XYZ file of C-alpha atoms in Angstrom:
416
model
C 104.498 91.823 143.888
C 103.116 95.313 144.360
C 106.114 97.948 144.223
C 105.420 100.889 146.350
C 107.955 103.876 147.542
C 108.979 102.691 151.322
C 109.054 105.813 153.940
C 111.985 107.737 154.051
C 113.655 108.256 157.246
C 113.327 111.659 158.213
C 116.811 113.127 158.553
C 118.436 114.698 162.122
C 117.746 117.978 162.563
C 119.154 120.681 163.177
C 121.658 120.031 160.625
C 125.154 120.578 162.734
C 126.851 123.975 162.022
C 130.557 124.435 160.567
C 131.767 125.404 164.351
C 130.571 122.695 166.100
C 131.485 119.816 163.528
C 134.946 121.978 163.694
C 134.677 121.486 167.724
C 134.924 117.700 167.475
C 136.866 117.158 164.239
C 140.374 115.748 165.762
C 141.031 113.167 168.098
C 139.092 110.062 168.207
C 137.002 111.234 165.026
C 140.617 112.061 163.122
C 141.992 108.788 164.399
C 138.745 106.540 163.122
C 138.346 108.063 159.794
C 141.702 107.740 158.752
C 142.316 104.047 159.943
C 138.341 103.997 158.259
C 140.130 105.278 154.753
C 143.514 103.688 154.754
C 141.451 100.516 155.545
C 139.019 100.393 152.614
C 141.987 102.466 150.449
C 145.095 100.044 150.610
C 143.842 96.719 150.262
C 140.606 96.900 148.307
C 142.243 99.619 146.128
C 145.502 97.339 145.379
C 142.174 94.309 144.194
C 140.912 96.663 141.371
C 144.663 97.357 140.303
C 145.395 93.990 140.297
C 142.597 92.761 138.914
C 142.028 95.067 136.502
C 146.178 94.917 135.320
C 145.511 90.926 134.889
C 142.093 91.560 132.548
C 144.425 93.516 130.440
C 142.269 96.601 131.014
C 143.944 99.659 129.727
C 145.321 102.074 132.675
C 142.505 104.776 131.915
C 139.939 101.982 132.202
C 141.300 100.868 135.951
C 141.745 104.769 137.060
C 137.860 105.746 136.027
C 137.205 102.725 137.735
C 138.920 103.924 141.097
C 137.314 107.491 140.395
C 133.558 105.985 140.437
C 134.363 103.729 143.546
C 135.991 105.907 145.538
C 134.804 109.705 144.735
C 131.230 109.248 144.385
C 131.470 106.609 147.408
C 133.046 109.939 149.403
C 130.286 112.707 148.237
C 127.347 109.478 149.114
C 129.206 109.222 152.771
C 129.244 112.891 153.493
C 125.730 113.214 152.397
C 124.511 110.457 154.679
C 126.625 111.518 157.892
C 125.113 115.153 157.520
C 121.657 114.179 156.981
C 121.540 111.258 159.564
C 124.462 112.386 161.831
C 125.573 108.691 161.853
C 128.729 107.590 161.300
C 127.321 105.883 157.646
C 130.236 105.162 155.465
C 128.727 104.049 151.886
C 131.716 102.364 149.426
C 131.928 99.566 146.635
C 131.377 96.002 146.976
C 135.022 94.075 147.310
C 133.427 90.498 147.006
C 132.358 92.202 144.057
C 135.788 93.028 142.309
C 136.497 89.088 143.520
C 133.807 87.768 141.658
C 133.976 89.823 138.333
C 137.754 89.641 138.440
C 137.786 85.751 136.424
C 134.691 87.183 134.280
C 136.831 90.017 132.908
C 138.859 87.213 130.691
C 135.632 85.920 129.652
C 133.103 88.762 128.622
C 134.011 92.183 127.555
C 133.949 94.911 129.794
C 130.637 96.627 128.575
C 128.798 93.275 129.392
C 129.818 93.538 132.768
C 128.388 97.215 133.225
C 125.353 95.908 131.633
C 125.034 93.068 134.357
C 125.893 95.987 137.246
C 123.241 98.119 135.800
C 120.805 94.909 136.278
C 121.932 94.309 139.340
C 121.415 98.294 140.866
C 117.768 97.528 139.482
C 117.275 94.308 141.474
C 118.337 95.615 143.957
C 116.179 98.717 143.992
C 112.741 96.190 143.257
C 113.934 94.332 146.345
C 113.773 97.547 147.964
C 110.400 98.545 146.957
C 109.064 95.441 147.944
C 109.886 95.548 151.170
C 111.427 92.009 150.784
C 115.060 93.393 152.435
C 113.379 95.122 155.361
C 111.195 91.927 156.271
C 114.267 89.769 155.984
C 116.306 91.821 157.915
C 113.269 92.162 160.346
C 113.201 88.130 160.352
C 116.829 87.674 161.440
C 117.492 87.424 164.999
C 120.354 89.931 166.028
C 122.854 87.170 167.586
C 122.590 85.162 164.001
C 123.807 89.155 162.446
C 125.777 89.444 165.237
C 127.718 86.218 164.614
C 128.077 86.640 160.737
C 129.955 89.900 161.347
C 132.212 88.332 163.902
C 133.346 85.561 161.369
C 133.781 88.296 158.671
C 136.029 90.598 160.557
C 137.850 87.494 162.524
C 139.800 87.375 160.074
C 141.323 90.671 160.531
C 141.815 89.922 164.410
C 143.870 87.134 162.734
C 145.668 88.986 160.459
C 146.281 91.132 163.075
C 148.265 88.320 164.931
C 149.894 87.448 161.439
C 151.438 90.789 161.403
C 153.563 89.841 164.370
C 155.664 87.674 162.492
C 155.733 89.519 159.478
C 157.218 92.825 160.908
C 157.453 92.566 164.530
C 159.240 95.669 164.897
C 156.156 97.514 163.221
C 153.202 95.789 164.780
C 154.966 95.636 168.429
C 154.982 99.046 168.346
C 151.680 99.789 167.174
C 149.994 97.609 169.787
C 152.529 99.000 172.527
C 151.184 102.345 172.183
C 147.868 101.021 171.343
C 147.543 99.030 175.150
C 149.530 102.251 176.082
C 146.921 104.930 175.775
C 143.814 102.329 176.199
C 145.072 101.656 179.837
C 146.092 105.089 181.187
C 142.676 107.383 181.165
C 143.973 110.548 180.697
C 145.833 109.776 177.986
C 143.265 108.280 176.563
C 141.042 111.349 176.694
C 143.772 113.106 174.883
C 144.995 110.601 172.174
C 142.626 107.693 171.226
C 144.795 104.290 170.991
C 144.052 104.311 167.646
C 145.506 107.357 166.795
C 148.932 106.569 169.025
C 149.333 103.217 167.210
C 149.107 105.233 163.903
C 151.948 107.100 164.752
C 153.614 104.870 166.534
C 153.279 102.769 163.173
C 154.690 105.610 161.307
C 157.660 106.307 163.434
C 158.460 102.637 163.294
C 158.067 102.500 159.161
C 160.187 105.254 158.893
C 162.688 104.436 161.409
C 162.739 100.710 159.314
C 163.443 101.901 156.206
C 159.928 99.729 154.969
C 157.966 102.493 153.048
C 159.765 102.006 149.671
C 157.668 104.329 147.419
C 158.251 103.926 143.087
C 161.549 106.075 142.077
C 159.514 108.038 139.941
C 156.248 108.949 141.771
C 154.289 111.574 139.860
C 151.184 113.041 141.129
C 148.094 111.806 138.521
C 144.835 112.983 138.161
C 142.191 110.226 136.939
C 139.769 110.997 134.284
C 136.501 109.276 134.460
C 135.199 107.918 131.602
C 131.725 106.940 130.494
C 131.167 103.639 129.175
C 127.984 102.452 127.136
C 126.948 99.399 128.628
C 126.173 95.988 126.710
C 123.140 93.887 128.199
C 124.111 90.442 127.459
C 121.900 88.004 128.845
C 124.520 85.462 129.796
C 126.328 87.990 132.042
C 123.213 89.607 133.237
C 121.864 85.838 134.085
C 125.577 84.977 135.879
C 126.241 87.758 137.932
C 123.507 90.085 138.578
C 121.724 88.017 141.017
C 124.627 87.127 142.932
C 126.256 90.923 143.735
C 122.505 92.261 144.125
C 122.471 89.644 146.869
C 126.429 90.540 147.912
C 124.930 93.984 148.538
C 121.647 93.675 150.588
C 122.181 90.437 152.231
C 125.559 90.346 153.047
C 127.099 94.264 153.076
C 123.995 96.207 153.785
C 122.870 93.939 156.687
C 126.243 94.238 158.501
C 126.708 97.752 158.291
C 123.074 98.120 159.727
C 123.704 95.820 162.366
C 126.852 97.498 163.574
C 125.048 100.667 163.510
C 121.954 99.330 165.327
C 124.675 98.098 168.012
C 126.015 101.253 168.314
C 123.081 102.701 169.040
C 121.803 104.456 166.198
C 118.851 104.109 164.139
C 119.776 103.561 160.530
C 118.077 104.985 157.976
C 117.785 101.083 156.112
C 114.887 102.250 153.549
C 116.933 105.280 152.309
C 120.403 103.418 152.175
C 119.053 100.623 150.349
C 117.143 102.749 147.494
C 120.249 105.032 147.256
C 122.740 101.042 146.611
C 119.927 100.714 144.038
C 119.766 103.629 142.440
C 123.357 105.229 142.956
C 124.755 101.190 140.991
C 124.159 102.304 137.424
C 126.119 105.680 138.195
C 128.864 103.588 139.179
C 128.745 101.080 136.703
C 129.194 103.492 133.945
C 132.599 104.557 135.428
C 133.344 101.046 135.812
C 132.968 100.105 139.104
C 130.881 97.477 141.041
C 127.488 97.759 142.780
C 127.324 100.798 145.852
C 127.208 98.793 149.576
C 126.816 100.224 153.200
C 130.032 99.616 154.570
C 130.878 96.931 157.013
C 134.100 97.330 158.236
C 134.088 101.016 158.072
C 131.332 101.331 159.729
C 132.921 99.349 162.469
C 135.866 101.547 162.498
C 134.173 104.661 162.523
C 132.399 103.596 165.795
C 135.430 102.325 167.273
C 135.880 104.979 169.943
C 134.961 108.434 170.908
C 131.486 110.238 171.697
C 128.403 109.077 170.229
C 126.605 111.841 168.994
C 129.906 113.099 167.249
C 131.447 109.948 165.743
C 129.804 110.902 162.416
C 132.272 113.381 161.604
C 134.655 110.485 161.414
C 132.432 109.926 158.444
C 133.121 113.152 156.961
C 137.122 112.601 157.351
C 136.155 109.236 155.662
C 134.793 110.562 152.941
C 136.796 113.211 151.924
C 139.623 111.560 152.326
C 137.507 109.064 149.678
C 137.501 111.917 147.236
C 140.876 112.693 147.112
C 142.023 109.049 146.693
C 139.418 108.457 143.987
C 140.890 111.660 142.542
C 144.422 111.257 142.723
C 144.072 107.271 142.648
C 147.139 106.306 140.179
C 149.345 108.404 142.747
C 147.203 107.512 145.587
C 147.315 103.514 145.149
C 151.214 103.707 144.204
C 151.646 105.087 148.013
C 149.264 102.950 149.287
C 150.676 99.767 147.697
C 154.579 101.228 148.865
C 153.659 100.477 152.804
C 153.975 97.415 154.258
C 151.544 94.568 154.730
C 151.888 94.841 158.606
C 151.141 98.319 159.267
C 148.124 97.884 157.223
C 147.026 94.608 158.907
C 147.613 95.820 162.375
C 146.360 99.278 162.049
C 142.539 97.449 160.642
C 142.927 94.703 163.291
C 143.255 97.235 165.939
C 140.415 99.118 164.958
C 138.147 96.297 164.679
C 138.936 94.613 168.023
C 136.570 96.850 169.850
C 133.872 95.997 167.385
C 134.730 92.409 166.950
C 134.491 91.973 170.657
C 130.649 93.450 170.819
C 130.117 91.180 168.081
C 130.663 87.807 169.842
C 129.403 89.173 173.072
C 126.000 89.572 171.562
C 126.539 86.370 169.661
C 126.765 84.088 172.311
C 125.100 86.011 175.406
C 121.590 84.845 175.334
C 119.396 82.753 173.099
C 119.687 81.781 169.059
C 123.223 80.810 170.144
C 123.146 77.344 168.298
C 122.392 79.254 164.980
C 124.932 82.172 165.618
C 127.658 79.259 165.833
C 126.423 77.630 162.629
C 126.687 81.083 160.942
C 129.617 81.707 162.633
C 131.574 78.632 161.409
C 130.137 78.679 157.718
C 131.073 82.353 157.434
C 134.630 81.719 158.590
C 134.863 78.710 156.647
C 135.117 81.488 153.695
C 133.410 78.790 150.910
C 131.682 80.310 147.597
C 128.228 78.982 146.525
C 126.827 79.691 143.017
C 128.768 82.852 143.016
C 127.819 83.788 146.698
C 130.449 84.619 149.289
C 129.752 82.905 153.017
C 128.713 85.349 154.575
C 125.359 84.759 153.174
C 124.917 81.549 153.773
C 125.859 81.671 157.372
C 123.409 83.699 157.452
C 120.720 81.159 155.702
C 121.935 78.016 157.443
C 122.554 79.479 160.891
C 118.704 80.507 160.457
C 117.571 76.897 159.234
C 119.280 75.654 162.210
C 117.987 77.548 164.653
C 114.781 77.418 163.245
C 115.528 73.765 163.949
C 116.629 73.337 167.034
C 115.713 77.045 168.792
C 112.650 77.217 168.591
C 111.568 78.117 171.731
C 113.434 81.054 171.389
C 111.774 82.065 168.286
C 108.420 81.893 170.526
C 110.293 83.633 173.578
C 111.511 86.249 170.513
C 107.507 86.883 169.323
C 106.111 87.886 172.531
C 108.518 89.772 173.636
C 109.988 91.581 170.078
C 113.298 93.251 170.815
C 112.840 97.145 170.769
């Protein structure tokens, strides 16, 4: 297949000056990029740690690995929210860091690079080809639609789960939540999300449930290089799968959400820079570069259109510092409870998960968003594959199948 260089989006212009990001930096922007960070910080932070600790990976191995994920993830974010003035957050894959974690007892670590390397190469010829811009093309929006609400119900569940956990937490948090969403002028002044942060806090502290290690010292990590080792079993068993984790499953959801919110995303020059920025990555240690789902979702949770991207720049440089302070960083992170966590990220996601089965279910393909729907949240791994992708595949097939006059209804009249 011919390989030719896709067109660029062009960025926004003018580029926004210091004063006027400085205008709109607190409130609902503050609020969104930090539930944005401590979102993609805590949980998928605590994943590498534990995975990496159970590989038997020495500690200087695991911390360059947090550097790569996390600080270059915050310089690609900032880069993309100036230049597009979207609220684009770009991280790591975490089905990634699932599916390498049983292959780090069975290859050694520089085979693993090798295969990531492969993988940020696939995934840049997929790009060139045009093949991930005519699939995404081909995919109806409710079928998207519905394969982002089954990946972030979850979190409305966990959400709920946090209730009995730590009532005391997460019954304050949506108090003050429902609080400030139902009285307008407070919500002008303090976004829910932002009052069920603090609220959250106040009712940690007041709980006694941040327990912190007795001897927390602030760390710097060190990234290391690592010379990768192309072995053809590893390249053969997992390259194929995360290119696919990236552009079929991350990249598509965190274009969709975009898309819903209105925005234009710059697809061609995300997907190149997954491609190309993987190999930089992978020599640090870490897993293939993804447009981020959730965070995207949280970032465009509230506030004023034009301006949400400079929840994007809170996002990523508050990536930077945890990727550069990670040992301290994912020792405070790991010290506060489960339920604050959980019901700070289900929060933030309800607005977005709501959109999501609204344009699910409101018009046509709505036969093949619930077969994507179910498979998705039916969480089961294919060849190395997560769900989410083949929700996406079968809720197609189906509606395909059974939709077809919509297909037809979808040709001569192509959404906008």
């Amino acid at each position: 297949m011919r390989l030719r260089l896709p067109p660029i989006e062009p960025i926004a212009r003018p580029i926004q000056g210091v004063r006027e990001v400085f205008a709109h930096a607190f409130g609902h922007n503050l609020a969104n990029g930090i539930a944005a960070f401590l979102f993609a910080a805590s949980g998928p932070g605590a994943m590498i740690l534990a995975v990496g600790t159970a590989a038997n990976l020495p500690p200087a191995f695991i911390a360059s690995w947090l550097f790569s994920a996390y600080t270059l993830s915050g310089l690609l974010t900032l880069v993309f929210c100036t230049l597009y003035r979207q609220p684009f957050a770009i991280g790591y894959s975490m089905p990634a860091v699932v599916i390498i974690g049983p292959a780090l007892a069975q290859y050694p670590f520089a085979e693993l690079i090798g295969a990531y390397i492969v993988a940020g190469g696939l995934i840049l010829w997929l790009s060139l080809t045009g093949l991930v811009k005519r699939a995404t093309a081909a995919l109806p929006e409710p079928i998207v639609m519905a394969m982002i609400a089954g990946v972030f119900l979850p979190f409305g569940l966990r959400l709920m789960g946090a209730f009995h956990d730590a009532v005391s937490i997460s019954g304050v948090m949506a108090a003050t939540y429902l609080a400030a969403a139902a009285l307008p002028p407070f919500r002008a002044r303090i976004p829910p999300l932002l009052a069920a942060l603090f609220g959250g806090a106040v009712a940690v502290a007041a709980t006694g449930s941040f327990a912190p290690p007795a001897e927390l010292a602030i760390e710097t990590a060190t990234p290391i290089l690592f010379a990768p080792v192309f072995s053809t079993a590893a390249i053969v068993e997992f390259s194929i799968p995360l290119a696919i984790t990236v552009v079929a499953i991350h990249n598509i959801q965190g274009f969709a959400i975009l898309r819903n919110a209105g925005y234009a995303p710059p697809e061609n020059a995300a997907t190149l820079i997954c491609g190309a920025a993987t190999p930089y990555y992978g020599i640090m240690g870490s897993v293939p570069t993804v447009v981020m789902g959730p965070a995207n979702a949280i970032l465009n949770g509230s506030g004023q259109q034009s301006f949400r991207y400079i929840g994007g720049l809170w996002f990523g440089l508050l990536l930077i510092l945890f990727g550069v302070y990670a040992p301290t960083a994912v020792a405070i992170g790991g010290a506060l409870p489960t339920a604050f966590i959980a019901g700070l990220a289900g929060l933030a996601l309800l607005p977005v998960l709501q959109s999501a089965f609204v344009e699910s279910f409101r018009g046509r393909f709505t036969f093949g968003a619930l077969i994507t729907l179910l498979i998705t949240v039916a969480d089961i791994e294919i060849l190395g594959i997560g769900s989410a992708f083949w929700g996406l595949m079968f809720g197609y097939v189906a509606s395909r199948l059974v939709e077809s006059g919509d297909f037809r209804a979808r040709k001569e009249n192509p959404p906008a």
